[in-house]
Structure formats: structure tokens, C-alpha cells
Amino acid sequence: MTSVLTRPASAAGGRAQPVVFERGLAVLSNDPVNGEYMRLVLAAPREMLDLCRAGQFFNLLCPALGGETPYLRRPMSIYGFYPERGELHFLYKVAGAGTRALAQLREGDALNVMGPLGQGFRIDDDWQRLVLVARGVGLATLAPLALEANRLGRHLTAICSARHPDLLMSIDYFRELGAEIIPVTDAEGTSSLEHLEQVIEERVAGPGIDAFYTCGSNRLLTLLQRIGKRHGIPGEIALEQQMACGLGMCHCCVRPFRKGDKTVQLRVCREGPVFDIQEAMPW
Amino acid sequence: MTSVLTRPASAAGGRAQPVVFERGLAVLSNDPVNGEYMRLVLAAPREMLDLCRAGQFFNLLCPALGGETPYLRRPMSIYGFYPERGELHFLYKVAGAGTRALAQLREGDALNVMGPLGQGFRIDDDWQRLVLVARGVGLATLAPLALEANRLGRHLTAICSARHPDLLMSIDYFRELGAEIIPVTDAEGTSSLEHLEQVIEERVAGPGIDAFYTCGSNRLLTLLQRIGKRHGIPGEIALEQQMACGLGMCHCCVRPFRKGDKTVQLRVCREGPVFDIQEAMPW
Amino acid sequence: MVDLSVDIAGLTLKNPIMPASGTFSEELAEVFDIECLGAHVTKTITRGLRDGNPTPRVCEVGSSMLNSIGIPSKGVSAFLDKVVPFYRAYETPLVVSISGNTADEFARLCSEVTVEGVAAIEVNISCPNIEEDGKAFAIRPSSTYDVMRKLRAATHLPLWAKLTPNTGETPEVARAAQEGGADALVVANTLLAMAIDIRTRRPKLGNLMGGLSGPSLKPIALRMAYQCAKSTTIPVIGCGGISTAEDVIEFLIAGATAVQVGTATFINPTAMVTVIAELERYLEREKLSSVRDLIGTLIDEEQKEGVVFMEAAP
Amino acid sequence: MVDLSVDIAGLTLKNPIMPASGTFSEELAEVFDIECLGAHVTKTITRGLRDGNPTPRVCEVGSSMLNSIGIPSKGVSAFLDKVVPFYRAYETPLVVSISGNTADEFARLCSEVTVEGVAAIEVNISCPNIEEDGKAFAIRPSSTYDVMRKLRAATHLPLWAKLTPNTGETPEVARAAQEGGADALVVANTLLAMAIDIRTRRPKLGNLMGGLSGPSLKPIALRMAYQCAKSTTIPVIGCGGISTAEDVIEFLIAGATAVQVGTATFINPTAMVTVIAELERYLEREKLSSVRDLIGTLIDEEQKEGVVFMEAAP
Ligand SMILES: Cc1cc2nc3c(=O)[nH]c(=O)nc-3n(C[C@H](O)[C@H](O)[C@H](O)COP(=O)(O)OP(=O)(O)OC[C@H]3O[C@@H](n4cnc5c(N)ncnc54)[C@H](O)[C@@H]3O)c2cc1C
Ligand SMILES: Cc1cc2nc3c(=O)[nH]c(=O)nc-3n(C[C@H](O)[C@H](O)[C@H](O)COP(=O)(O)OP(=O)(O)OC[C@H]3O[C@@H](n4cnc5c(N)ncnc54)[C@H](O)[C@@H]3O)c2cc1C
Ligand SMILES: Cc1cc2nc3c(=O)[nH]c(=O)nc-3n(C[C@H](O)[C@H](O)[C@H](O)COP(=O)(O)O)c2cc1C
Ligand SMILES: Cc1cc2nc3c(=O)[nH]c(=O)nc-3n(C[C@H](O)[C@H](O)[C@H](O)COP(=O)(O)O)c2cc1C
Ligand code: FES
Ligand code: FES
């Protein structure tokens, strides 16, 4: 529907204003990125793109195509948003019915999207040296963070992990945005936790790290929690959970978080998908 | 599956043999015939076409196309079957979800059909002068009767009724097969029951009529029952009813019939769709 | 101009379309102006704090879904402090959904939410009654009657009793609810169901089973709405699988005075807005001046002996 | 070679796939060789002649259907004279489905169909009990137990009790059926539902209401099959919305020993043939030597307190 630029506080006395779009967008392209991933580019209106933030997501109404009949919407991180060009990008892995249907979309088809949704990444003023650690499709979620870091003139190191060098995505993208890349792969034996810990510790000792960013993986979470605690480095993690509404209404997307000595259930779609890395709980 | 040439008696001691096909056929064409009707031509195997009889029908698994999701199969009379050319024809009116989906089929698409089903028209050896009276899409059901009559060298008169001369279908088809045509239309005021009765009575008095064929309409049924009784002329009617299985299993397609002084429920898909005209009951 | 307003036990709704409990919250106001709805219905709360069920809490089944959210609740005081004030900014009547595992706790909550700004209380009697065998109150007429009596005594606000489809005695339960003091019936909640992931051989829901909602539920909920309208004299609010104006019309013809839209909002967040607009257009096309002219207009005399009280199919 | 055979109370089926009553008859033998099925299950008969319900008797709802066929019956002697002999030509066990509106009539029919050529009797206790309030026997544990006792006394053949989903007491009814003498449970029949044609404002079924079958029913029937397997010690035969091998596997994992395929045969007359072949391929792929290795393998310990006896969703 319509939109305003800031997300209103829900509990305040006044009425909430519409800030979330639900709209059919035209597909500009939908191409394989490598054997496992596809990039979907949609034409989006400026006022929608102006609202987008790195780390937020959209809830996509996957079409009934190719014999698939996905019912619920599918959440997808914003892979890129370009208000100047009027483009909204997603990077996705074909997993089940919904993404199989997405993969059938052709130029000119329409896709109904709802968003932007959720809380994006935080980059505090004094966080100058950022490090992101991600694997696989997690890079989709972290990619726009590189754009944002670049816009804000921060230094970003991207530790990109994959099974095989062929599957390392977004590297060029990160490089273009001036990020330093550290690729690690299973095939080359460089992606083990021990090796990663060593690489990170060297940076902490050397140039220094002001904040960590990661997503999705339990192993990376515990590693970064440990290093973060050890050196007092803050960080954020983007998490996933099954969703229905994507807006905060249904409470199906909760995960447990540590708040002091209590465990609280927070909604990934609303309080997240980005959370404080120390509050997140391994699963 | 497989097939044999004759329909086995179900109750007999031996095992029944498969005689009904369920198969995906390629669409050869699917074109509008006039504003309201479409003709669908499928490529069918010889052994299926050899089993077809005028008056029988197929149960079509309408595809999920154009946003339609028909679930049950849709019964359609055989409009034409040409073992020599390997063609199976249907003539249909776009009514609801199933036929709207059918209308989306394009050359080369596949359509799953099941059949041939039901009992076709009877043409006894001493029935030389046949008269069919039909309206609208009913002509689809009666068309192959003309073919059969032609093959058997019988004389056929087709009284074709429609709202408007433009909607008179199959006339050329009947004419090609050597049938005599009597068109009647609402627009010209020639389709009233009184006028029809007069036309038919003249033929009874003149060249004579050995058997009547009609379908679907209550008004035509009662008219032909009356004339048939008056002159002792036998006849048959093809009837419709909502169907699910099309085979005789579910008993959803029953209609009441007079058998002597009793009323019995018969399955349109199995004992029909063609019934003795005097046994049929107006509805 | 057609008149979309309906009356539910003295409460006038500007149109018969409202959200179903648990599928609506303040957040939807970020998508459209929720003042356009007939009523606002909040997620069920309990008196105390509750975490809700383990995840995964939802899954897809065909073109419908299962959920086992449970009733995570921040408790009644958080609700009164934060949620009720949010809705005060709207003129749309606020309907508060509550539940409890014992009749007394339930009744106590009922009186606690009887505050200014609340227009009616929806009592979710589809929740387990732990004082008996853990079956929902609304599975049996007797437990329905007993809990409704206590709830009735606890508030002067209109009471909407929300029934469960997990029963073989819908008409009897509906009558018991009316006799116990319900002013309207919400028909119905989700139907107990299950799905298994054959690869992992685990239930698709963390809670093993959950409630079916969405299009698959529609013919069942419609049957129940009809049964309830036939067997009581209080307004029925249809709920279950409604996603289009045609669905709404089906429920109104069956005898519902209003409807709730649940799962459809997840698929299409503006579903209710569209439904209101299309309902209005339909009435104009049909030359009906009021939506009330549709209610209970099913032509069913031929089926007089019917199966209103027959719970057995074929 | 994988072993597809299962044992239902002493009766060995060569595979666990059989048709559901009312969706199968001699005519299907014209489409494929029905000797490939695990069993043949006939349409329910009653003792006397019955016409069945008014038309229309079926309609489509979403990707499922409603039916109100009723039980048209040519009576028991026509059945014994014509139907039973047809199936004697097959080695596949014949299961005869019967029903009655009073327990005594039902039991009498049960003994009348105890003839050579019949391998088991499926008792459709989802039909109305006219001696009580017209509710189906299988809606309540007490009426289930009473009718099963009489049926048990009437035959030495294995008795399969077919349950209804129109109840809030599935586990209790299942236990009552076992205690009353059932050798197996068929879970389940259709769910009472309704559809309205908004143009004519008439019910889409001549009988006003009818039973829901097809994919929409699957998650409900699966939940019931699981509940029955957990709450009794006799084999459960799953039924409801099964149309693919994956559906069958879901039911087997939930605890069903065999399954019945109903509506799917209307859509795809060779559905059962395909399902048998695909089930075999699945077992080969999974390196399981017997289909029996799948039965009841649901990993559900984490949900120990579960909701096996909870009939209330959210
Ligand atoms: C906030 C968020 C952002 C995401 N961003 C991306 C992204 O940028 N690229 C990408 O490839 N994937 C992303 N995912 C995961 C993506 O949502 C799932 O891969 C997708 O929903 C799978 O749908 P499917 O129908 O193909 O698979 P199925 O397995 O058939 O899905 C069945 C159901 O499970 C849900 N589901 C399955 N996997 C996940 C998952 N990992 N997280 C949440 N729900 C899931 C589906 O939404 C659907 O409801 C994100 C998930 C979340 C929660
Ligand atoms: C034996 C037989 C032969 C037929 N031959 C032809 C033919 O050659 N050409 C043609 O155009 N039509 C024919 N019909 C009618 C045709 O089956 C329906 O028009 C068609 O099923 C409508 O489906 P729909 O989804 O478009 O309409 P909807 O109205 O959406 O259909 C809803 C349901 O009602 C059923 N239905 C609707 N109308 C009829 C009907 N008249 N008879 C039986 N079921 C119906 C449908 O099959 C479906 O299950 C025949 C019917 C029968 C029984
Ligand atoms: C995610 C979810 C949560 C729900 N929570 C509640 C609830 O808290 N209280 C309640 O009475 N019903 C609850 N329901 C049931 C709905 O209010 C509604 O009765 C049901 O979903 C059927 O309607 P639908 O098919 O339109 O969704 C919930 C349903 C869903 C899908
Ligand atoms: C047309 C039709 C007729 C039926 N007749 C009977 C019957 O006579 N006896 C019976 O026990 N069940 C009957 N049933 C129910 C089925 O046996 C089965 O329990 C139900 O349809 C659910 O399975 P499905 O979803 O696979 O169809 C009938 C179902 C249909 C669709
Ligand atoms: S998906 Fe509904 S609350 Fe998060
Ligand atoms: S359609 Fe099933 S018996 Fe005729």
C-alpha cells in the first residue's frame, strides 16, 4: 500500500502508519549464479527501495509455476537494493517447492513481494573495522552490509567460506566495494574452525576488529561468541526461522535469546532477523 | 493401460479385462468454433479409437492452467473419432473452471484422458430412417451418430436448434455426411415446440421415421416421448449428470428411469449416457 | 451506496469483516490502515506468562497450513498496559480474545479484561480444560455450558464463544454456549491435524500436532456455521479458510452475520481490504442495499429433514 | 527384492495398498488388473434396498471433493449373488464393507456376509445410529463399544472398524472399538462439510451436507491414524487424502500398517498401481528390505507428553 519513511513505534498512543509494501514487481532477470544459486532482479519503486536496510528481508509470494503450489510466503534477505537504478536483488538457493517455483520466473513475469521487513544490521559510529564471516547462501544476507560499509567509509573484511572455490559467491561483489577478502574452503582444508579462529585472532592482534557480522551457522556463532567475549568485540548475527506472516503477528518464528540471566523468545521476523551475537543461543 | 476390443461382462465368473484407457494425449489443435464453443483435436492411438462408439464419452483431467485448478475429471462426449487419421475430437462450451482450463491448451500440450466410457447409441438393423433433434452443445454428442449412420448407409435427418443461426454448429459436418438438415432458431422463431412438433409430424406422415435421437433438453425429451408414443417410434436420449469416477464406482451420477411401473436409479456414466427415450424421466 | 454494517449482539460493526484471533496484531497497521475493518480481534491471552510451543510452529500442507503456536502470553497486565491503549486510537471496536485452563482462572481473566476500550470479549473455549481430561471445553456441551456460566457472571461485556471443530456435537455445543450466556458464536477454531517429514521421520511441527487452517478448512467451518445458525438464536461469526469475497458470501448465505479472516492475511496481508471492497461491489451488482439481506438466505427447504443434527457423512 | 507384504490381524496382504470403500468396484478391472492390489474392499451395503441420496451427490471444493452418495444398496442377497462371485476369480483377499442403522440389523448383516470368499468384514460404524440421537456409532466410545460387541458375536471373520473423523474423542473411540472386538481400525471416513453455490443460493449437494475427502482430509486423517496407533494395539489402516507414495509413507511412519486410497482413484484411475510401484522403488532406494520396517517409525520421543490425547489445537 502506501508508505512513510520511518518505522513507527507500535505501542505509542497515535495510530500506526503503513510502512510495509505489498506489491507485484516485474522480474528483470532471474539467472543462475553458479550450480546452486540463482539471482533474481526485480524492478522496484524508489519509495520501497528507500526504506530498505542491509539485513532486512522480504516475504515472497512464490508463484504456482512448474507444477509447484507453494502456499505460505517465503522469506528472502535483501541481496542488493539500488534506489538509483530502481532494482531489488535476491540471491537464493533452490531448496524446495517455493524456490523451485521462483526459479521458473522469467523476465517480465510479476512477483508479489512484501517488505522491507525486520531489523537490519547496526553499524555504530565507532565501528571502523568490520569483519563478516559467512558461508553459502548466508553471503546473500551479508552482501548489502558491504555496500553499507562502503557508503559509510568503513573498512570491511569478508571471510567467505564454501565447500569448494567454485561455490564462493559474491567475492567479486565484495571486492568491488573495496572489501578485503579471505576465502576459505573445505576443498582446500582452510575452512576448519581452528583455522578460522587463527585467522581472526591474527586480525584482532594486528589491525584490530571493531565488530563482527555473521549469519545462520551454529559453528560460526559459537566461534565468534568466544572470540568476541575474549576481546570484548561486539557483533551481530542474522538468523533464520520458519515464518508465516513475516510481520510479527503469528509468533511462529521465535527463537530463544539470552537477556541477562533470562531466556526470552523473540520473533525473528520482527525483533530480528539481525540480533546481538552474544544474546543468540546456539541450537 | 492395455486394452481388448470388447467390453467384458462384469458379473461373469472370469476376470474382467482392461478395456478403458487412461493416457496422456497430445493436443493437435484447440480452436474456437464460434463465440461459444471450442473444438479440441487430440492425437490418439488406433487401439483407443477402435474402441470408440458414437454416444460414448471420455473423462478429461483438465490441466491446472490459467490460474484454474479443476480437481475432478470433466466428462465430454466424443465429437468425432477417426481411427484412420489417429484423431479424437471434442466440442465443448466454456462453462467453468475445467473448461476454462481446457481452453488454454495449445498444440503440443498433453491432456490426460480416460475412456471410452459408457454405452453408445444403438442403431438397430431395421432402423433405416433416423432423426436427431439437438440443441447447442448437444450437437457434440450427436455428431458421431451422423458418422455412424453414414457408415451404415442409413438416412439421417438432423434437426438442429440454436438461439441464433450463427450458433448453429456442425451443420456442414452433418451435410458432408449426407444428412438432411433442418435448422431451427429462436431468432427466426422456428425453434418453438409447436413448430418442431409440426415439422416432425410431417416427416412421420411423409417419408417415415424409424428412430429418434436427442440429448440433454427436457423440452425435447417430452416432445419426442409424446410423438414416439403416439406412433410407436423408438428412440434414445443422451443424458448428463455430475460425475466423479466416470466408471460406475461412485454412484454419484444416477438419474431416475421408468422400468415398467418401477422407478430405478441408473448411473449415467455406466448404464448411460445413452438411454431409452421412453424410460428417461423429465426433470 | 450499500450498507455493509451488521449488528452482533448490540455491537454495530461498520462491515462484517474482521481478523481471526492469532492472525492479527498491531503490526498489520504497518501494511494498511486497519481502521477499515469491522472489528479488531487480538491474539488469545492467558492470565499468566506462557512461552508457547516448541518450534517449528508452522508448516504447509497442500494449500493450507498447520500451526502449533500455543498461546505465548505476556500476561494480562502487559496486555492492558500496552495492547489495549494501541487500539484506543481507533474507532473500530476492540474484541479481546482470552483463554484459561480452568474455568475459574478463565473467568477471572474475563473480569480483568472488562475495561474501557474493550467492546467485546471472545472466549476461546477451544483450549484444553485441565480440570477434566484435557479436552477442550467446547468439545462437549456440558463443559461448554459450565465454563460459559462462569464467564457470563464475570463480565457485562458481550461474550463471543469461539468453538472448536474437533467435536461430533456442534449443534449441541452451540446451544450449550447460548444457554450458558454467549451473545455470539465464532465458528470455528483450527482442526487438529498432523504432518510428517518423511526424510527425517519427524513430525513437521515441534509440538507433534497442530491446527489446520486455510482453504482446506472452509467446507468444514461452513458446515459448522450453518449448523450453529440453525440451532441457536444468537449471531454466528464464520471463520475458517475465508480468503475471498465469494467465501464471505457463502458464509453469510449459510447464516453467519459476520466473518473472520485468518490465514489468508498471511498469504495476502491486504486480503481483508480486498474482501471488503469486493463484497461491496458484489452487493451493488446484485442490487442489494444491505449486506444483511444476504444473511441466512440459503434455499434449504427441500432438505428440511436435512442433516442439521446429523454428524455422520455418507 | 523388497517385501511389500503386511499382516492385518492374521490376514496377509501382498502389499499395503487397497481401495477405500465406495471408491472401488468391479468396473475398475476395466482399467487395470486389480489382482495387483493388497485387498479388494467393496462399497458399503445395508441389508435392505436403499436408493441413496438426492443428486447432485458430489461437488468439488478446492482440490478436494464433497460427496453425499448415501448408501444406495441392492441388498444383501444381490450382493452375495453377484458381487462376491466376481471377486472369487481373484486371489486378492475380499473385504466386505457393511453398515446398519441399528446394532441388531448391523449384526445380522455381519453374519449374513460371513461366507466363503470373504476374507474380512469392514464395519462402517461412521453411519448414524437411529436408536440413539442419529449420531454415528463411532462418534462416542460407548456406542462404538456396544455395536462392536454385537458385531463381534456375529462373525468369526476379522472385523475392521471404520472410524469417523466427526468426533472429538478419537483415541477413546479407538480403544472402545478394540475392547468391543475390532481386529483392525480403518482411519478414517469422510468429514462432514458443506458448500454453497452463491449464484443459486442453494447447497451444492442435494443432501445439504456431505463428506469431505481428498487431499484436504490428509493431515486430519494422518493425525487420527497416529492417535489410533498410539492408543490401541491392533493394526491401523490409514485412509484419507492419500494419492502418492509419499502420502503412504507418511501414514506408515505414523503407525499405519496399510492404507486405503479413495478419491485419488477418481482423479487418476491407476493411482494405486503407481503408488505400489513407487513405494517399492522408495524402499529400494532407502535400502529397506521390508515395508514393515517403516511402520510406526516416527521419531516422537521429544514430544512425549505430546498431545496424543489432546483434542484441542492451539
Ligand atoms: C530472514 C530470512 C532470510 C532468508 N534469506 C535467504 C536468502 O537470501 N537466500 C536463500 O536462499 N534463502 C534464504 N532464506 C531461507 C529461505 O527462506 C528458504 O530457503 C526458503 O523458504 C525455502 O523454501 P522452499 O519452498 O524452497 O523449501 P521447502 O523446504 O519446501 O520449504 C518448506 C517451508 O519451510 C520454510 N523454510 C525452509 N527452509 C527455511 C529456512 N532456512 N528458513 C526459514 N524457513 C524455511 C519455507 O519458507 C516453507 O514454509 C532466508 C530465511 C529467512 C528466515
Ligand atoms: C456424458 C456427458 C457428456 C458431455 N459432453 C459434453 C460435450 O461434448 N461438450 C460440452 O461442452 N459439455 C459436455 N458435457 C458437459 C460438461 O461435462 C460440463 O460442461 C463440464 O464438466 C463443465 O465443467 P466446468 O469446470 O467448465 O464447469 P463448472 O460449472 O465449474 O463445473 C463444476 C462441476 O460440475 C460439473 N458439471 C458442470 N456442468 C455439468 C454438466 N452439464 N454435466 C455434468 N457435469 C457438469 C463439472 O464436471 C464439475 O465437476 C457432458 C457431460 C456429460 C455428463
Ligand atoms: C498462526 C495461528 C495462530 C492462531 N492463534 C489463535 C489464538 O490465539 N486464538 C484463537 O482463538 N484462534 C487462533 N487461531 C485460529 C484462527 O483464529 C482461526 O480460527 C483459524 O485459523 C481458522 O481460520 P482461517 O482458516 O481463516 O485461518 C490461530 C490460527 C493461526 C493460523
Ligand atoms: C464417492 C464416495 C463414496 C464413499 N462411500 C463410502 C462407503 O460406502 N462406505 C465407507 O465406509 N466409506 C465411503 N467413502 C469414504 C471413503 O472410503 C474414504 O474413507 C474417504 O473418501 C477418505 O479417503 P480419500 O480421501 O482417499 O477419498 C466414500 C467416499 C467417496 C468419495
Ligand atoms: S513470521 Fe509471524 S511473527 Fe514472525
Ligand atoms: S460417475 Fe461414478 S458412478 Fe458414474
Coordinates of N, CA and C in Angstrom, one line a residue, chain B residues 84-141:
Chain B
E84 N -8.5 -43.9 -38.8 CA -7.6 -43.8 -39.9 C -6.6 -42.7 -39.7
R85 N -7.1 -41.5 -39.2 CA -6.2 -40.3 -39.1 C -5.6 -40.3 -37.7
G86 N -6.0 -41.2 -36.8 CA -5.5 -41.1 -35.4 C -6.0 -39.9 -34.6
E87 N -7.2 -39.5 -34.8 CA -7.7 -38.3 -34.2 C -8.9 -38.5 -33.3
L88 N -9.0 -37.8 -32.2 CA -10.1 -37.9 -31.3 C -10.5 -36.4 -31.1
H89 N -11.8 -36.1 -31.3 CA -12.3 -34.8 -31.3 C -13.3 -34.6 -30.1
F90 N -13.2 -33.4 -29.5 CA -14.2 -33.0 -28.6 C -14.7 -31.6 -29.0
L91 N -16.0 -31.3 -28.7 CA -16.5 -30.0 -28.9 C -17.1 -29.5 -27.6
Y92 N -16.6 -28.4 -27.1 CA -17.0 -28.0 -25.7 C -17.3 -26.6 -25.6
K93 N -18.2 -26.3 -24.6 CA -18.6 -24.9 -24.3 C -17.8 -24.5 -23.1
V94 N -17.2 -23.3 -23.1 CA -16.5 -22.9 -21.9 C -17.5 -22.5 -20.8
A95 N -17.5 -23.2 -19.7 CA -18.5 -23.0 -18.7 C -17.9 -22.6 -17.4
G96 N -17.0 -23.4 -16.9 CA -16.5 -23.1 -15.5 C -15.0 -23.4 -15.5
A97 N -14.5 -23.7 -14.3 CA -13.0 -23.8 -14.2 C -12.4 -24.8 -15.1
G98 N -13.1 -26.0 -15.2 CA -12.5 -27.1 -16.0 C -12.4 -26.7 -17.5
T99 N -13.5 -26.2 -18.1 CA -13.5 -25.9 -19.5 C -12.6 -24.6 -19.8
R100 N -12.6 -23.7 -18.8 CA -11.7 -22.6 -19.0 C -10.2 -23.0 -19.1
A101 N -9.9 -24.0 -18.2 CA -8.6 -24.6 -18.3 C -8.3 -25.3 -19.6
L102 N -9.3 -26.1 -20.0 CA -9.2 -26.8 -21.3 C -8.9 -25.8 -22.4
A103 N -9.6 -24.7 -22.4 CA -9.5 -23.7 -23.5 C -8.1 -23.1 -23.6
Q104 N -7.2 -23.3 -22.5 CA -5.9 -22.8 -22.6 C -4.9 -23.7 -23.3
L105 N -5.4 -24.9 -23.5 CA -4.4 -25.9 -24.1 C -4.0 -25.5 -25.5
R106 N -2.7 -25.7 -25.8 CA -2.1 -25.3 -27.1 C -1.6 -26.5 -27.8
E107 N -1.4 -26.5 -29.0 CA -0.8 -27.5 -29.8 C 0.5 -28.1 -29.1
G108 N 0.5 -29.4 -29.0 CA 1.7 -30.0 -28.4 C 1.6 -30.2 -26.9
D109 N 0.7 -29.5 -26.2 CA 0.4 -29.8 -24.8 C -0.1 -31.2 -24.7
A110 N 0.0 -31.8 -23.5 CA -0.6 -33.1 -23.3 C -1.9 -33.0 -22.4
L111 N -2.9 -33.8 -22.7 CA -4.1 -33.9 -21.9 C -4.3 -35.3 -21.5
N112 N -4.5 -35.6 -20.2 CA -4.8 -36.9 -19.8 C -6.3 -37.2 -19.9
V113 N -6.6 -38.3 -20.7 CA -8.0 -38.6 -20.9 C -8.2 -40.1 -20.4
M114 N -9.5 -40.3 -20.0 CA -9.8 -41.7 -19.7 C -11.1 -42.1 -20.4
G115 N -11.0 -43.2 -21.1 CA -12.2 -43.7 -21.9 C -11.7 -44.6 -23.0
P116 N -12.6 -45.0 -23.9 CA -14.0 -44.5 -24.0 C -14.9 -45.1 -22.9
L117 N -15.9 -44.4 -22.5 CA -16.7 -44.8 -21.3 C -18.2 -44.8 -21.7
G118 N -18.9 -45.6 -21.0 CA -20.4 -45.6 -21.2 C -20.9 -46.4 -22.4
Q119 N -22.2 -46.4 -22.5 CA -22.9 -47.1 -23.6 C -23.2 -46.1 -24.7
G120 N -22.9 -46.4 -25.9 CA -23.2 -45.5 -27.1 C -24.6 -45.7 -27.6
F121 N -24.8 -45.0 -28.7 CA -26.2 -45.1 -29.4 C -26.3 -46.5 -30.0
R122 N -27.6 -46.9 -30.0 CA -28.0 -48.2 -30.7 C -28.5 -47.8 -32.0
I123 N -28.1 -48.5 -33.1 CA -28.8 -48.4 -34.4 C -29.2 -49.8 -34.9
D124 N -30.5 -50.1 -34.6 CA -30.9 -51.5 -34.9 C -30.9 -51.7 -36.5
D125 N -30.8 -52.9 -36.9 CA -30.7 -53.2 -38.3 C -31.8 -52.7 -39.1
D126 N -33.1 -52.7 -38.5 CA -34.2 -52.2 -39.3 C -34.5 -50.7 -39.1
W127 N -33.6 -50.0 -38.4 CA -33.8 -48.6 -38.3 C -33.1 -47.9 -39.5
Q128 N -33.9 -47.6 -40.5 CA -33.3 -47.0 -41.7 C -33.4 -45.5 -41.7
R129 N -34.5 -45.0 -41.2 CA -34.7 -43.5 -41.3 C -34.5 -42.9 -39.9
L130 N -33.4 -42.3 -39.7 CA -33.1 -41.8 -38.3 C -33.3 -40.3 -38.3
V131 N -33.8 -39.8 -37.2 CA -34.0 -38.4 -37.0 C -33.3 -38.0 -35.7
L132 N -32.4 -37.0 -35.7 CA -31.9 -36.5 -34.5 C -32.3 -35.0 -34.3
V133 N -32.6 -34.7 -33.1 CA -33.0 -33.4 -32.7 C -32.1 -32.9 -31.6
A134 N -31.4 -31.8 -31.8 CA -30.5 -31.4 -30.8 C -30.3 -29.9 -30.8
R135 N -29.8 -29.5 -29.7 CA -29.6 -28.0 -29.5 C -28.2 -27.8 -28.8
G136 N -27.6 -26.7 -29.2 CA -26.4 -26.3 -28.6 C -25.3 -27.4 -28.6
V137 N -24.7 -27.5 -27.4 CA -23.6 -28.4 -27.3 C -24.0 -29.8 -27.4
G138 N -25.3 -30.1 -27.3 CA -25.8 -31.4 -27.5 C -25.4 -31.9 -28.9
L139 N -25.2 -31.0 -29.8 CA -24.8 -31.5 -31.2 C -23.5 -32.2 -31.1
A140 N -22.7 -31.9 -30.1 CA -21.4 -32.6 -30.0 C -21.6 -34.0 -29.8
T141 N -22.6 -34.3 -28.9 CA -22.9 -35.7 -28.6 C -23.5 -36.5 -29.8

